[in-house]
CSV table of C-alpha atoms and ligand atoms in Angstrom, one decimal:
chain,number,residue,atom,x,y,z
A,1,MET,CA,-70.8,-78.9,-48.7
A,2,LYS,CA,-70.8,-78.2,-44.8
A,3,PRO,CA,-67.8,-76.1,-43.8
A,4,VAL,CA,-65.3,-78.1,-41.8
A,5,ALA,CA,-64.5,-77.5,-38.3
A,6,THR,CA,-61.0,-76.6,-37.8
A,7,TYR,CA,-59.3,-75.5,-34.3
A,8,SER,CA,-58.1,-71.9,-34.5
A,9,LYS,CA,-55.0,-72.4,-32.5
A,10,PRO,CA,-54.1,-69.2,-30.4
A,11,PRO,CA,-51.3,-67.3,-31.8
A,12,GLU,CA,-47.8,-68.2,-30.5
A,13,LEU,CA,-47.4,-65.5,-28.0
A,14,TYR,CA,-44.8,-66.4,-25.5
A,15,ASP,CA,-43.2,-63.2,-24.5
A,16,GLY,CA,-45.7,-62.0,-22.0
A,17,LEU,CA,-47.8,-63.3,-19.2
A,18,ARG,CA,-49.9,-66.1,-20.7
A,19,LEU,CA,-53.3,-66.0,-19.1
A,20,HIS,CA,-55.2,-67.4,-22.1
A,21,GLN,CA,-54.4,-71.5,-22.1
A,22,ASN,CA,-54.8,-72.1,-18.4
A,23,GLU,CA,-51.2,-73.3,-18.2
A,24,GLN,CA,-49.4,-73.5,-14.8
A,25,THR,CA,-47.5,-70.1,-15.4
A,26,GLY,CA,-45.1,-70.6,-12.4
A,27,GLY,CA,-43.7,-73.5,-14.5
A,28,CYS,CA,-43.6,-77.3,-13.5
A,29,SER,CA,-42.1,-78.7,-10.2
A,30,PRO,CA,-38.4,-78.3,-9.8
A,31,ARG,CA,-38.3,-82.1,-9.3
A,32,VAL,CA,-39.3,-82.6,-12.9
A,33,LEU,CA,-36.5,-80.5,-14.0
A,34,GLU,CA,-34.1,-82.8,-12.0
A,35,ALA,CA,-35.6,-85.9,-13.3
A,36,LEU,CA,-35.2,-84.8,-16.7
A,37,ALA,CA,-31.5,-83.7,-16.0
A,38,ARG,CA,-31.1,-87.4,-15.0
A,39,LEU,CA,-32.1,-88.9,-18.1
A,40,ARG,CA,-29.2,-90.7,-19.8
A,41,ALA,CA,-28.0,-90.9,-23.5
A,42,ASP,CA,-28.8,-94.7,-23.5
A,43,GLN,CA,-32.5,-94.1,-22.0
A,44,ILE,CA,-32.9,-91.6,-24.8
A,45,SER,CA,-31.6,-93.7,-27.7
A,46,VAL,CA,-34.2,-96.6,-27.1
A,47,TYR,CA,-38.1,-97.0,-27.1
A,48,PRO,CA,-39.4,-95.9,-23.8
A,49,PRO,CA,-40.5,-98.0,-21.0
A,50,TYR,CA,-43.7,-97.1,-19.4
A,51,SER,CA,-44.2,-99.3,-16.4
A,52,THR,CA,-43.1,-96.9,-13.7
A,53,ALA,CA,-45.1,-94.1,-15.3
A,54,LEU,CA,-48.1,-96.4,-15.4
A,55,ALA,CA,-47.6,-97.6,-11.8
A,56,ALA,CA,-47.5,-94.0,-10.5
A,57,CYS,CA,-50.6,-93.0,-12.3
A,58,ALA,CA,-52.5,-96.2,-11.1
A,59,ALA,CA,-51.4,-95.5,-7.5
A,60,ASP,CA,-52.3,-91.7,-7.7
A,61,LEU,CA,-56.0,-92.7,-9.1
A,62,GLY,CA,-56.5,-95.8,-7.2
A,63,LEU,CA,-56.8,-98.0,-10.3
A,64,THR,CA,-55.3,-100.9,-11.7
A,65,GLU,CA,-53.1,-100.4,-14.8
A,66,ASP,CA,-55.2,-102.3,-17.3
A,67,ARG,CA,-57.8,-99.2,-16.7
A,68,LEU,CA,-55.3,-96.7,-18.0
A,69,VAL,CA,-54.1,-95.6,-21.3
A,70,LEU,CA,-51.4,-92.9,-21.4
A,71,VAL,CA,-51.8,-90.5,-24.2
A,72,ASN,CA,-49.7,-87.8,-25.8
A,73,GLY,CA,-51.9,-85.1,-24.3
A,74,MET,CA,-55.6,-85.3,-23.8
A,75,ASP,CA,-55.9,-83.9,-27.1
A,76,GLU,CA,-54.5,-87.3,-28.4
A,77,GLY,CA,-57.3,-89.0,-26.0
A,78,ILE,CA,-60.0,-87.1,-27.6
A,79,LEU,CA,-58.6,-87.9,-31.1
A,80,ALA,CA,-58.6,-91.7,-30.0
A,81,LEU,CA,-62.1,-91.4,-28.7
A,82,ALA,CA,-63.2,-90.0,-32.2
A,83,VAL,CA,-61.5,-92.3,-34.4
A,84,SER,CA,-62.8,-95.5,-32.5
A,85,TYR,CA,-66.2,-94.4,-31.4
A,86,LEU,CA,-67.5,-91.8,-34.0
A,87,GLN,CA,-67.3,-94.0,-37.3
A,88,ARG,CA,-70.2,-94.3,-39.2
A,89,GLY,CA,-72.5,-97.1,-38.9
A,90,LEU,CA,-72.6,-100.3,-41.2
A,91,ASP,CA,-75.8,-98.7,-42.5
A,92,GLY,CA,-73.8,-95.4,-43.6
A,93,ALA,CA,-75.5,-93.5,-40.9
A,94,ALA,CA,-73.6,-90.8,-39.1
A,95,ALA,CA,-72.6,-91.2,-35.4
A,96,GLU,CA,-74.0,-88.9,-33.1
A,97,VAL,CA,-72.1,-87.0,-30.4
A,98,VAL,CA,-73.7,-85.0,-27.7
A,99,ILE,CA,-71.9,-81.9,-26.6
A,100,PRO,CA,-73.3,-79.5,-24.0
A,101,GLN,CA,-72.1,-76.2,-24.8
A,102,PRO,CA,-70.2,-74.1,-24.3
A,103,ALA,CA,-67.5,-76.5,-24.8
A,104,PHE,CA,-63.6,-77.3,-25.3
A,105,GLU,CA,-63.5,-76.6,-29.2
A,106,VAL,CA,-61.2,-79.8,-30.0
A,107,PHE,CA,-64.4,-82.2,-29.4
A,108,GLU,CA,-66.3,-80.7,-32.4
A,109,VAL,CA,-63.3,-80.5,-34.6
A,110,ASN,CA,-62.4,-84.3,-34.0
A,111,ALA,CA,-66.4,-85.2,-34.5
A,112,ASP,CA,-66.1,-83.4,-37.6
A,113,LEU,CA,-63.1,-85.1,-38.7
A,114,MET,CA,-65.1,-88.3,-38.5
A,115,SER,CA,-68.4,-86.9,-40.2
A,116,ALA,CA,-70.1,-87.5,-37.0
A,117,ARG,CA,-73.1,-85.4,-36.3
A,118,VAL,CA,-72.7,-82.9,-33.5
A,119,VAL,CA,-75.8,-82.7,-31.1
A,120,ALA,CA,-74.9,-79.3,-29.5
A,121,VAL,CA,-77.0,-78.9,-26.5
A,122,PRO,CA,-77.3,-75.1,-25.7
A,123,PRO,CA,-76.3,-73.7,-22.4
A,124,ARG,CA,-78.6,-72.4,-19.5
A,125,PRO,CA,-78.3,-68.7,-19.0
A,126,ASP,CA,-76.4,-69.4,-15.3
A,127,PHE,CA,-74.4,-72.2,-17.3
A,128,ALA,CA,-75.7,-74.9,-14.8
A,129,PHE,CA,-75.4,-78.4,-16.2
A,130,ALA,CA,-78.4,-78.8,-18.5
A,131,LEU,CA,-79.1,-82.4,-17.6
A,132,GLU,CA,-82.7,-82.9,-18.9
A,133,GLU,CA,-81.6,-81.2,-22.2
A,134,VAL,CA,-78.7,-83.5,-22.5
A,135,LEU,CA,-81.0,-86.7,-21.8
A,136,ALA,CA,-83.3,-85.4,-24.3
A,137,ALA,CA,-80.6,-85.3,-27.0
A,138,ILE,CA,-79.6,-88.9,-26.4
A,139,THR,CA,-80.8,-91.2,-29.2
A,140,PRO,CA,-80.2,-94.8,-30.3
A,141,ARG,CA,-77.7,-93.3,-32.8
A,142,THR,CA,-75.6,-91.6,-29.9
A,143,ARG,CA,-72.1,-93.0,-29.8
A,144,ALA,CA,-70.7,-90.6,-27.2
A,145,VAL,CA,-71.7,-88.0,-24.7
A,146,ILE,CA,-68.6,-85.5,-24.0
A,147,LEU,CA,-68.8,-83.9,-20.6
A,148,THR,CA,-66.1,-81.5,-19.2
A,149,ASN,CA,-65.9,-81.3,-15.4
A,150,PRO,CA,-65.3,-78.5,-14.4
A,151,ASN,CA,-66.3,-77.2,-17.7
A,152,ASN,CA,-64.1,-75.1,-20.0
A,153,PRO,CA,-64.7,-72.3,-20.6
A,154,THR,CA,-67.2,-71.6,-17.7
A,155,GLY,CA,-65.5,-73.1,-14.7
A,156,VAL,CA,-68.9,-74.6,-13.6
A,157,SER,CA,-69.0,-78.2,-12.4
A,158,VAL,CA,-71.2,-81.2,-13.5
A,159,PRO,CA,-72.7,-82.9,-10.4
A,160,LEU,CA,-71.8,-86.6,-10.4
A,161,ALA,CA,-75.4,-87.5,-10.1
A,162,ALA,CA,-76.1,-86.1,-13.6
A,163,ILE,CA,-73.1,-88.0,-15.0
A,164,ARG,CA,-74.5,-91.2,-13.5
A,165,GLN,CA,-77.9,-90.5,-15.1
A,166,ILE,CA,-76.3,-89.9,-18.4
A,167,ALA,CA,-74.2,-93.1,-18.2
A,168,ARG,CA,-77.5,-95.2,-17.7
A,169,ALA,CA,-79.3,-93.3,-20.6
A,170,VAL,CA,-76.8,-93.7,-23.3
A,171,PRO,CA,-77.2,-96.8,-25.8
A,172,PRO,CA,-75.0,-100.0,-24.7
A,173,SER,CA,-72.3,-99.3,-27.5
A,174,ALA,CA,-72.1,-95.6,-26.4
A,175,ILE,CA,-69.3,-94.0,-24.5
A,176,VAL,CA,-69.4,-91.1,-22.0
A,177,LEU,CA,-66.2,-89.1,-21.9
A,178,VAL,CA,-65.7,-87.1,-18.5
A,179,ASP,CA,-62.9,-84.6,-19.3
A,180,GLU,CA,-61.4,-84.0,-15.9
A,181,ALA,CA,-58.5,-81.5,-17.2
A,182,TYR,CA,-59.3,-79.1,-14.4
A,183,ILE,CA,-60.4,-81.4,-11.6
A,184,HIS,CA,-57.6,-80.7,-9.3
A,185,PHE,CA,-58.9,-77.1,-8.8
A,186,GLY,CA,-62.1,-78.1,-7.0
A,187,GLY,CA,-64.4,-80.4,-9.0
A,188,GLU,CA,-65.4,-83.8,-7.6
A,189,THR,CA,-63.8,-86.8,-9.7
A,190,PHE,CA,-65.8,-89.7,-11.2
A,191,VAL,CA,-62.8,-91.9,-10.9
A,192,PRO,CA,-64.0,-94.0,-7.8
A,193,GLU,CA,-67.2,-94.8,-9.9
A,194,LEU,CA,-65.6,-96.1,-12.9
A,195,GLU,CA,-65.9,-99.6,-11.6
A,196,ALA,CA,-69.7,-99.1,-11.5
A,197,TYR,CA,-70.1,-97.4,-14.7
A,198,PRO,CA,-68.1,-99.2,-17.4
A,199,GLN,CA,-69.4,-96.7,-20.1
A,200,VAL,CA,-67.8,-93.9,-18.5
A,201,VAL,CA,-64.1,-93.0,-19.5
A,202,VAL,CA,-62.4,-90.1,-17.6
A,203,GLY,CA,-59.7,-88.1,-19.3
A,204,ARG,CA,-56.9,-86.4,-17.4
A,205,THR,CA,-54.1,-84.2,-18.6
A,206,PHE,CA,-50.6,-83.2,-17.0
A,207,SER,CA,-50.9,-79.8,-18.7
A,208,LYS,CA,-52.9,-77.8,-16.3
A,209,ALA,CA,-52.4,-78.7,-12.5
A,210,TYR,CA,-49.0,-80.2,-13.1
A,211,GLY,CA,-47.6,-77.7,-15.4
A,212,LEU,CA,-46.2,-80.0,-18.0
A,213,ALA,CA,-48.1,-78.8,-20.9
A,214,GLY,CA,-44.9,-78.4,-23.1
A,215,LEU,CA,-44.2,-82.3,-22.7
A,216,ARG,CA,-47.7,-83.6,-23.7
A,217,ILE,CA,-49.1,-86.1,-21.6
A,218,GLY,CA,-52.4,-87.1,-20.2
A,219,LEU,CA,-54.3,-90.2,-19.7
A,220,LEU,CA,-57.5,-92.2,-20.1
A,221,ALA,CA,-59.1,-94.2,-17.5
A,222,GLY,CA,-62.0,-96.6,-17.7
A,223,HIS,CA,-63.1,-100.3,-18.1
A,224,PRO,CA,-60.5,-102.3,-20.0
A,225,GLU,CA,-63.2,-103.1,-22.7
A,226,THR,CA,-64.3,-99.7,-23.1
A,227,LEU,CA,-60.7,-98.5,-23.5
A,228,LEU,CA,-59.7,-101.0,-25.9
A,229,PRO,CA,-60.9,-99.4,-29.1
A,230,MET,CA,-59.0,-96.3,-28.2
A,231,ARG,CA,-55.8,-98.2,-27.0
A,232,ARG,CA,-55.6,-99.5,-30.6
A,233,VAL,CA,-55.7,-95.9,-32.1
A,234,VAL,CA,-53.1,-94.5,-29.6
A,235,PRO,CA,-49.4,-95.2,-31.2
A,236,VAL,CA,-47.7,-97.8,-29.2
A,237,TYR,CA,-44.8,-95.3,-28.4
A,238,SER,CA,-47.1,-92.1,-28.4
A,239,ILE,CA,-45.3,-91.1,-25.1
A,240,ASN,CA,-41.9,-89.8,-25.1
A,241,VAL,CA,-39.3,-90.8,-22.4
A,242,ALA,CA,-39.1,-87.3,-20.9
A,243,ALA,CA,-43.0,-87.2,-20.4
A,244,ALA,CA,-43.0,-90.5,-18.8
A,245,VAL,CA,-40.3,-89.5,-16.4
A,246,ALA,CA,-41.6,-86.3,-15.7
A,247,ILE,CA,-45.1,-87.5,-14.6
A,248,VAL,CA,-43.4,-89.7,-11.9
A,249,ALA,CA,-41.6,-86.8,-10.6
A,250,ALA,CA,-44.6,-84.5,-10.9
A,251,LEU,CA,-46.9,-87.0,-9.0
A,252,ASP,CA,-44.3,-87.4,-6.4
A,253,ASP,CA,-44.2,-83.6,-5.5
A,254,ARG,CA,-47.9,-83.5,-4.1
A,255,GLU,CA,-46.8,-80.1,-2.2
A,256,TYR,CA,-45.9,-78.2,-5.3
A,257,VAL,CA,-49.5,-79.1,-6.8
A,258,LYS,CA,-51.1,-78.4,-3.3
A,259,ASP,CA,-49.5,-74.8,-3.2
A,260,TYR,CA,-50.5,-74.1,-6.7
A,261,VAL,CA,-54.1,-75.2,-6.0
A,262,ARG,CA,-54.1,-73.0,-2.8
A,263,GLN,CA,-52.9,-70.1,-5.0
A,264,VAL,CA,-55.6,-70.6,-7.6
A,265,THR,CA,-58.2,-70.6,-4.8
A,266,GLU,CA,-57.0,-67.3,-3.5
A,267,SER,CA,-56.6,-65.8,-7.2
A,268,ARG,CA,-60.1,-66.8,-7.8
A,269,ALA,CA,-61.2,-64.8,-4.7
A,270,LEU,CA,-59.3,-61.8,-5.8
A,271,PHE,CA,-60.8,-62.0,-9.3
A,272,TYR,CA,-64.3,-62.3,-7.9
A,273,ASP,CA,-63.9,-59.3,-5.8
A,274,ALA,CA,-62.5,-57.2,-8.4
A,275,CYS,CA,-65.4,-58.2,-10.8
A,276,ARG,CA,-67.9,-57.1,-8.1
A,277,ARG,CA,-66.2,-53.8,-7.8
A,278,TRP,CA,-66.4,-53.5,-11.5
A,279,GLY,CA,-70.1,-54.5,-11.7
A,280,VAL,CA,-68.7,-57.2,-14.1
A,281,HIS,CA,-70.7,-60.5,-14.1
A,282,TYR,CA,-68.7,-63.7,-13.3
A,283,TRP,CA,-69.3,-67.4,-12.9
A,284,PRO,CA,-67.9,-69.0,-9.8
A,285,SER,CA,-65.3,-71.4,-11.0
A,286,ALA,CA,-64.1,-74.8,-9.9
A,287,ALA,CA,-61.2,-74.3,-12.3
A,288,ASN,CA,-58.1,-72.4,-12.5
A,289,PHE,CA,-59.7,-69.7,-14.6
A,290,VAL,CA,-62.7,-67.4,-14.4
A,291,LEU,CA,-65.2,-66.3,-17.2
A,292,ALA,CA,-66.3,-62.8,-16.9
A,293,ARG,CA,-68.8,-60.9,-19.0
A,294,THR,CA,-66.9,-57.4,-19.8
A,295,GLY,CA,-69.7,-56.9,-22.4
A,296,ASP,CA,-68.9,-54.1,-24.9
A,297,ARG,CA,-65.6,-53.3,-23.0
A,298,THR,CA,-64.1,-56.7,-24.1
A,299,ALA,CA,-62.2,-55.5,-26.9
A,300,ARG,CA,-60.7,-52.8,-24.7
A,301,VAL,CA,-59.9,-55.0,-22.0
A,302,LEU,CA,-58.1,-57.6,-24.2
A,303,GLU,CA,-56.1,-54.6,-25.9
A,304,ARG,CA,-55.1,-53.0,-22.7
A,305,ALA,CA,-53.8,-56.3,-21.1
A,306,LEU,CA,-52.0,-56.8,-24.4
A,307,GLU,CA,-50.3,-53.6,-24.2
A,308,ARG,CA,-49.3,-54.6,-20.3
A,309,GLY,CA,-47.8,-57.9,-22.0
A,310,ILE,CA,-50.8,-60.0,-20.8
A,311,TYR,CA,-52.7,-62.4,-22.8
A,312,LEU,CA,-56.2,-63.1,-22.0
A,313,ARG,CA,-58.7,-65.3,-24.1
A,314,ASP,CA,-61.6,-63.6,-25.7
A,315,ARG,CA,-64.6,-66.1,-25.6
A,316,SER,CA,-67.3,-63.8,-26.9
A,317,ASN,CA,-68.0,-66.4,-29.7
A,318,GLU,CA,-68.9,-69.4,-27.7
A,319,PRO,CA,-72.3,-70.4,-27.1
A,320,GLY,CA,-73.8,-68.2,-24.1
A,321,CYS,CA,-70.4,-66.4,-23.9
A,322,ALA,CA,-71.2,-63.2,-25.7
A,323,GLY,CA,-69.0,-60.2,-24.4
A,324,CYS,CA,-66.9,-62.7,-22.1
A,325,VAL,CA,-63.3,-63.2,-21.4
A,326,ARG,CA,-61.7,-65.9,-19.8
A,327,VAL,CA,-58.8,-65.3,-17.5
A,328,THR,CA,-56.2,-67.9,-16.1
A,329,THR,CA,-56.3,-67.4,-12.3
A,330,GLY,CA,-53.2,-69.2,-11.2
A,331,LEU,CA,-50.2,-67.6,-9.2
A,332,VAL,CA,-51.7,-64.8,-7.1
A,333,GLU,CA,-49.0,-62.3,-8.3
A,334,HIS,CA,-50.0,-63.0,-11.8
A,335,THR,CA,-53.8,-62.6,-11.2
A,336,ARG,CA,-52.8,-59.4,-9.6
A,337,ARG,CA,-51.2,-58.0,-12.6
A,338,ALA,CA,-54.2,-59.1,-14.8
A,339,ILE,CA,-56.7,-57.4,-12.4
A,340,ALA,CA,-54.5,-54.2,-12.5
A,341,ALA,CA,-54.5,-54.3,-16.4
A,342,MET,CA,-58.3,-54.9,-16.5
A,343,GLU,CA,-59.2,-52.1,-13.9
A,344,GLU,CA,-57.6,-49.6,-16.3
A,345,VAL,CA,-60.6,-50.3,-18.5
A,346,LEU,CA,-63.3,-51.3,-16.2
A,347,CYS,CA,-62.9,-48.4,-13.6
A,348,ALA,CA,-62.5,-45.9,-16.2
A,349,ALA,CA,-66.0,-46.1,-17.8
A,350,PRO,CA,-69.5,-47.1,-16.6
B,401,PLP,C1,-56.4,-78.0,-21.8
B,401,PLP,C2,-57.4,-78.9,-22.3
B,401,PLP,C3,-57.2,-80.2,-22.6
B,401,PLP,C4,-56.0,-80.4,-23.4
B,401,PLP,O1,-54.9,-81.2,-22.6
B,401,PLP,P1,-53.5,-81.6,-23.2
B,401,PLP,O2,-53.3,-82.7,-22.5
B,401,PLP,O3,-52.8,-80.6,-23.1
B,401,PLP,O4,-53.7,-82.2,-24.7
B,401,PLP,C5,-58.3,-81.2,-22.8
B,401,PLP,N1,-59.6,-80.7,-22.4
B,401,PLP,C6,-59.8,-79.5,-22.0
B,401,PLP,C7,-61.0,-79.3,-21.4
B,401,PLP,C8,-58.9,-78.6,-21.7
B,401,PLP,O5,-59.2,-77.5,-21.3
């Protein structure tokens, strides 16, 4: 029997500087804490209303509310997609899901859950989006194409023109998911094009730019009919009242996100400079992390960083990522600490 894909959750490391899961290491906006503190006992004892949260998200994205589904983190959105779109056909044939590599591991885990066939499109050496290869992988059995823009773990963007071409190439019953978990840091959103491309669904999370990973909230945006099968999977009260209140406050504090994005931009530049100094190859990133090829020094880099209380992510086992480490480049102060720790290994030896 084929081995089952399972997600290997990173160990629970919370004592040091977490630069391995691309969270906002500076925390959420203080306005979120104020909003949570204002929650009353009688708001917690009842099933939560979502109208205010939905209105805030709709206004933020410039969409009507019928084009949104709130989910308990994008992870739940991905699960809902798998459950609704990756079922076996009536003839018993497995659904096919096209996933350009390297990719966020959860996609494959959920596809496997549905016994779908993952059509993994290998990466190009520079991680430029492999459009022709993705188009060639689409068949009449394709039920979903899953893209992440900008991609995780590479930070490389997917051109909007490529997404349009893929959307036109999939069978009518298929869906194209554009996971925009990191779109705030430099990518170009597909949201304004959803009207023209009803087969595309955009996924967003409040875990990265907004610093709400602990509250678990994200959303799916797309045509109401395309969303319907996924809406049916998501439990009616999947979003808790704290998350519903928090996103309204988070969306309201534009300056907080703007400052974080500014720091990410500065952090990436600092990290690129360091890589050039070390002679380490890196991929220019549109996200809040950078992938760098530390080669045979990767294990020592990870170890030294850990000794300094800094967690980095080993991505060596991902397709095309041999000898690569992924470093969250968030607050400048934290990026400087990561660079200092890595420098101890990377400057010492050729
Ligand atoms: C972090 C991440 C997610 C998960 O988002 P949650 O809302 O925290 O579940 C989804 N997709 C990608 C590509 C991510 O990196």
